[in-house]
Amino acid sequence: MTAVSLLFVLLLARSMASMGRHLTVSWWSPAAYLWHDALVVLVFAAFEYVFRKRRRFAWTVYAILAAYAVINVPVQRALSTPLTRPMWRAAGGPLADSIRHYATWGNAWLVLVGLAAIALAPVVARRVAPRPVLIASIACAALGPAAAARVDTAGLERNAWTALVGTVVPPVAAATPDGDWRASDHAPTAHRDL
């Protein structure tokens, strides 16, 4: 199952992006930091199940999901967040200058390790039973929001894909006001002449 391979790559990307960061340690920490990764894996597992007859398509989507997570590792190390939609809109000069500034041998090495993991994870995943991994991912995704409320993750729980989707989808739907938005909420008072 390719979803297990994706989980391996996402966990490696998460550990590389978190190197050198202060992580809060508690019993809730694994679920708090990893629930976004588990959620992406579960969505991909459902996608893989739906397209089980089109294996090439599933492998292509696996490669895209994993590569984007790996490419975001240097960005997460520098900014403590993966690329978001507003960052992508800043594409061009400012974004290119920022990427060029952080294009170091250390970051290149991390990306190469991640890309190698994308190729090797399916070989390792063949030896792993997918059912326990998916059950653990379901538990992690279910406990994640409650765990994140108890652990200060400083935004490090965000996955490259959930950060991108989270900035594309507005958190609250706009509503039209019932009355005149320019009118005061307070009733007019009579002025007494002194």
mmCIF file of C-alpha atoms in Angstrom:
data_model
loop_
_atom_site.group_PDB
_atom_site.id
_atom_site.type_symbol
_atom_site.label_atom_id
_atom_site.label_comp_id
_atom_site.label_asym_id
_atom_site.label_seq_id
_atom_site.Cartn_x
_atom_site.Cartn_y
_atom_site.Cartn_z
ATOM 1 C CA MET A 1 0.000 0.000 0.000
ATOM 2 C CA THR A 2 1.463 3.311 -1.105
ATOM 3 C CA ALA A 3 -0.093 5.181 1.837
ATOM 4 C CA VAL A 4 2.382 3.488 4.192
ATOM 5 C CA SER A 5 5.239 4.711 1.998
ATOM 6 C CA LEU A 6 3.810 8.216 2.122
ATOM 7 C CA LEU A 7 3.668 8.040 5.916
ATOM 8 C CA PHE A 8 7.355 7.079 6.060
ATOM 9 C CA VAL A 9 8.313 10.014 3.841
ATOM 10 C CA LEU A 10 6.138 12.482 5.764
ATOM 11 C CA LEU A 11 7.600 11.341 9.090
ATOM 12 C CA LEU A 12 11.130 11.716 7.727
ATOM 13 C CA ALA A 13 10.313 15.184 6.374
ATOM 14 C CA ARG A 14 8.766 16.115 9.737
ATOM 15 C CA SER A 15 11.853 14.964 11.654
ATOM 16 C CA MET A 16 14.236 16.786 9.286
ATOM 17 C CA ALA A 17 12.181 19.993 9.494
ATOM 18 C CA SER A 18 12.044 19.787 13.308
ATOM 19 C CA MET A 19 15.788 19.306 13.838
ATOM 20 C CA GLY A 20 17.151 21.957 16.175
ATOM 21 C CA ARG A 21 13.701 23.155 17.252
ATOM 22 C CA HIS A 22 12.343 23.125 20.766
ATOM 23 C CA LEU A 23 9.551 20.557 20.876
ATOM 24 C CA THR A 24 7.178 20.307 23.809
ATOM 25 C CA VAL A 25 7.347 16.835 25.316
ATOM 26 C CA SER A 26 4.263 15.256 26.867
ATOM 27 C CA TRP A 27 2.054 12.219 26.380
ATOM 28 C CA TRP A 28 0.014 14.268 23.926
ATOM 29 C CA SER A 29 3.021 15.334 21.823
ATOM 30 C CA PRO A 30 3.033 12.528 19.221
ATOM 31 C CA ALA A 31 -0.613 13.118 18.320
ATOM 32 C CA ALA A 32 -0.231 16.901 18.529
ATOM 33 C CA TYR A 33 2.747 17.060 16.168
ATOM 34 C CA LEU A 34 1.804 14.258 13.761
ATOM 35 C CA TRP A 35 -1.946 14.497 13.281
ATOM 36 C CA HIS A 36 -1.706 16.575 10.098
ATOM 37 C CA ASP A 37 0.601 13.968 8.563
ATOM 38 C CA ALA A 38 -1.797 11.204 9.622
ATOM 39 C CA LEU A 39 -4.694 13.094 8.070
ATOM 40 C CA VAL A 40 -2.876 13.467 4.733
ATOM 41 C CA VAL A 41 -2.019 9.750 4.778
ATOM 42 C CA LEU A 42 -5.643 8.791 5.467
ATOM 43 C CA VAL A 43 -6.939 10.994 2.649
ATOM 44 C CA PHE A 44 -4.349 9.476 0.327
ATOM 45 C CA ALA A 45 -5.265 5.945 1.481
ATOM 46 C CA ALA A 46 -8.897 6.626 0.559
ATOM 47 C CA PHE A 47 -7.762 8.055 -2.783
ATOM 48 C CA GLU A 48 -5.562 5.016 -3.370
ATOM 49 C CA TYR A 49 -8.479 2.697 -2.591
ATOM 50 C CA VAL A 50 -10.763 4.496 -5.045
ATOM 51 C CA PHE A 51 -8.106 4.340 -7.782
ATOM 52 C CA ARG A 52 -6.827 0.846 -6.933
ATOM 53 C CA LYS A 53 -7.174 -0.247 -10.564
ATOM 54 C CA ARG A 54 -5.084 2.696 -11.776
ATOM 55 C CA ARG A 55 -1.841 2.030 -9.897
ATOM 56 C CA ARG A 56 0.254 4.352 -12.062
ATOM 57 C CA PHE A 57 -2.005 7.260 -11.240
ATOM 58 C CA ALA A 58 -1.773 6.489 -7.509
ATOM 59 C CA TRP A 59 2.027 6.296 -7.732
ATOM 60 C CA THR A 60 2.152 9.644 -9.536
ATOM 61 C CA VAL A 61 0.049 11.284 -6.835
ATOM 62 C CA TYR A 62 2.267 9.634 -4.172
ATOM 63 C CA ALA A 63 5.364 11.104 -5.823
ATOM 64 C CA ILE A 64 3.809 14.583 -5.995
ATOM 65 C CA LEU A 65 2.606 14.531 -2.371
ATOM 66 C CA ALA A 66 5.920 13.225 -1.064
ATOM 67 C CA ALA A 67 8.103 15.511 -3.205
ATOM 68 C CA TYR A 68 6.220 18.632 -2.132
ATOM 69 C CA ALA A 69 6.642 17.664 1.527
ATOM 70 C CA VAL A 70 10.377 17.061 1.041
ATOM 71 C CA ILE A 71 10.930 20.283 -0.904
ATOM 72 C CA ASN A 72 9.287 22.187 1.953
ATOM 73 C CA VAL A 73 11.819 20.924 4.531
ATOM 74 C CA PRO A 74 14.302 23.825 4.045
ATOM 75 C CA VAL A 75 11.418 26.307 4.075
ATOM 76 C CA GLN A 76 10.109 24.862 7.346
ATOM 77 C CA ARG A 77 13.580 24.951 8.875
ATOM 78 C CA ALA A 78 13.997 28.621 7.963
ATOM 79 C CA LEU A 79 10.491 29.963 8.573
ATOM 80 C CA SER A 80 8.934 27.388 10.950
ATOM 81 C CA THR A 81 6.118 26.949 8.432
ATOM 82 C CA PRO A 82 5.780 25.284 5.047
ATOM 83 C CA LEU A 83 4.936 27.304 1.954
ATOM 84 C CA THR A 84 1.428 28.735 2.098
ATOM 85 C CA ARG A 85 -0.740 30.268 -0.599
ATOM 86 C CA PRO A 86 0.259 33.859 0.289
ATOM 87 C CA MET A 87 3.909 32.811 -0.005
ATOM 88 C CA TRP A 88 3.265 31.281 -3.423
ATOM 89 C CA ARG A 89 1.522 34.492 -4.501
ATOM 90 C CA ALA A 90 4.732 36.309 -3.631
ATOM 91 C CA ALA A 91 6.437 34.156 -6.249
ATOM 92 C CA GLY A 92 8.879 35.913 -8.431
ATOM 93 C CA GLY A 93 11.641 38.146 -7.177
ATOM 94 C CA PRO A 94 11.040 38.149 -3.405
ATOM 95 C CA LEU A 95 10.399 34.404 -3.142
ATOM 96 C CA ALA A 96 13.295 33.558 -5.455
ATOM 97 C CA ASP A 97 15.652 35.744 -3.396
ATOM 98 C CA SER A 98 14.554 34.045 -0.178
ATOM 99 C CA ILE A 99 14.990 30.575 -1.647
ATOM 100 C CA ARG A 100 18.397 31.510 -3.043
ATOM 101 C CA HIS A 101 19.469 32.765 0.403
ATOM 102 C CA TYR A 102 18.670 29.394 1.999
ATOM 103 C CA ALA A 103 20.060 27.263 -0.834
ATOM 104 C CA THR A 104 22.895 25.803 1.210
ATOM 105 C CA TRP A 105 24.661 22.464 0.984
ATOM 106 C CA GLY A 106 23.035 21.396 4.236
ATOM 107 C CA ASN A 107 19.541 22.072 2.915
ATOM 108 C CA ALA A 108 20.386 20.459 -0.423
ATOM 109 C CA TRP A 109 21.571 17.368 1.453
ATOM 110 C CA LEU A 110 18.276 17.199 3.384
ATOM 111 C CA VAL A 111 16.274 17.428 0.158
ATOM 112 C CA LEU A 112 18.412 14.707 -1.461
ATOM 113 C CA VAL A 113 17.899 12.429 1.552
ATOM 114 C CA GLY A 114 14.165 13.061 1.309
ATOM 115 C CA LEU A 115 14.086 12.345 -2.422
ATOM 116 C CA ALA A 116 16.000 9.100 -1.838
ATOM 117 C CA ALA A 117 13.439 8.198 0.825
ATOM 118 C CA ILE A 118 10.640 8.721 -1.702
ATOM 119 C CA ALA A 119 12.263 6.077 -3.903
ATOM 120 C CA LEU A 120 13.169 3.665 -1.073
ATOM 121 C CA ALA A 121 10.036 3.925 1.087
ATOM 122 C CA PRO A 122 7.970 1.612 -1.148
ATOM 123 C CA VAL A 123 10.618 -1.098 -0.759
ATOM 124 C CA VAL A 124 10.531 -0.783 3.038
ATOM 125 C CA ALA A 125 6.734 -0.471 3.126
ATOM 126 C CA ARG A 126 6.290 -3.849 1.450
ATOM 127 C CA ARG A 127 7.432 -5.476 4.697
ATOM 128 C CA VAL A 128 4.962 -3.524 6.839
ATOM 129 C CA ALA A 129 1.350 -4.574 7.333
ATOM 130 C CA PRO A 130 -0.809 -1.608 6.279
ATOM 131 C CA ARG A 131 -3.741 -2.260 8.641
ATOM 132 C CA PRO A 132 -1.933 -1.406 11.939
ATOM 133 C CA VAL A 133 -0.372 1.664 10.325
ATOM 134 C CA LEU A 134 -3.749 2.912 9.119
ATOM 135 C CA ILE A 135 -5.374 2.202 12.505
ATOM 136 C CA ALA A 136 -2.609 4.174 14.233
ATOM 137 C CA SER A 137 -3.078 6.986 11.699
ATOM 138 C CA ILE A 138 -6.817 7.072 12.395
ATOM 139 C CA ALA A 139 -6.158 7.250 16.147
ATOM 140 C CA CYS A 140 -3.548 9.983 15.675
ATOM 141 C CA ALA A 141 -5.819 12.051 13.422
ATOM 142 C CA ALA A 142 -8.743 11.620 15.823
ATOM 143 C CA LEU A 143 -6.717 12.611 18.902
ATOM 144 C CA GLY A 144 -4.808 15.352 17.107
ATOM 145 C CA PRO A 145 -7.077 18.363 17.636
ATOM 146 C CA ALA A 146 -7.493 17.568 21.347
ATOM 147 C CA ALA A 147 -3.759 16.980 21.701
ATOM 148 C CA ALA A 148 -2.915 20.213 19.875
ATOM 149 C CA ALA A 149 -5.067 22.096 22.395
ATOM 150 C CA ARG A 150 -2.901 20.699 25.217
ATOM 151 C CA VAL A 151 0.549 21.058 23.623
ATOM 152 C CA ASP A 152 2.137 24.287 22.386
ATOM 153 C CA THR A 153 3.318 23.156 18.968
ATOM 154 C CA ALA A 154 4.173 26.682 17.775
ATOM 155 C CA GLY A 155 2.728 25.781 14.382
ATOM 156 C CA LEU A 156 5.158 22.905 13.856
ATOM 157 C CA GLU A 157 2.288 20.434 13.500
ATOM 158 C CA ARG A 158 1.403 21.847 10.086
ATOM 159 C CA ASN A 159 2.101 19.603 7.155
ATOM 160 C CA ALA A 160 3.148 21.066 3.793
ATOM 161 C CA TRP A 161 -0.207 20.062 2.303
ATOM 162 C CA THR A 162 -2.447 21.051 5.208
ATOM 163 C CA ALA A 163 -0.721 24.438 5.393
ATOM 164 C CA LEU A 164 -1.357 24.968 1.688
ATOM 165 C CA VAL A 165 -4.984 23.823 1.822
ATOM 166 C CA GLY A 166 -5.570 25.741 5.050
ATOM 167 C CA THR A 167 -4.633 29.021 3.383
ATOM 168 C CA VAL A 168 -6.658 28.337 0.236
ATOM 169 C CA VAL A 169 -9.919 27.477 2.002
ATOM 170 C CA PRO A 170 -11.234 30.412 4.045
ATOM 171 C CA PRO A 171 -11.777 29.499 7.706
ATOM 172 C CA VAL A 172 -15.118 31.322 7.962
ATOM 173 C CA ALA A 173 -17.754 31.890 5.325
ATOM 174 C CA ALA A 174 -18.669 35.501 4.694
ATOM 175 C CA ALA A 175 -22.155 36.504 5.775
ATOM 176 C CA THR A 176 -24.289 39.375 4.608
ATOM 177 C CA PRO A 177 -25.452 41.717 7.357
ATOM 178 C CA ASP A 178 -29.149 41.899 8.151
ATOM 179 C CA GLY A 179 -29.250 45.657 8.538
ATOM 180 C CA ASP A 180 -27.334 48.764 7.610
ATOM 181 C CA TRP A 181 -23.706 48.134 8.558
ATOM 182 C CA ARG A 182 -23.083 51.872 8.804
ATOM 183 C CA ALA A 183 -25.736 52.453 11.474
ATOM 184 C CA SER A 184 -24.741 52.565 15.122
ATOM 185 C CA ASP A 185 -25.707 49.716 17.426
ATOM 186 C CA HIS A 186 -26.560 52.231 20.166
ATOM 187 C CA ALA A 187 -29.900 53.980 20.374
ATOM 188 C CA PRO A 188 -29.758 57.757 20.009
ATOM 189 C CA THR A 189 -30.001 59.590 23.322
ATOM 190 C CA ALA A 190 -31.691 62.899 23.947
ATOM 191 C CA HIS A 191 -29.293 65.713 24.803
ATOM 192 C CA ARG A 192 -30.175 67.931 27.748
ATOM 193 C CA ASP A 193 -29.196 71.505 27.471
ATOM 194 C CA LEU A 194 -27.240 72.658 30.477
#
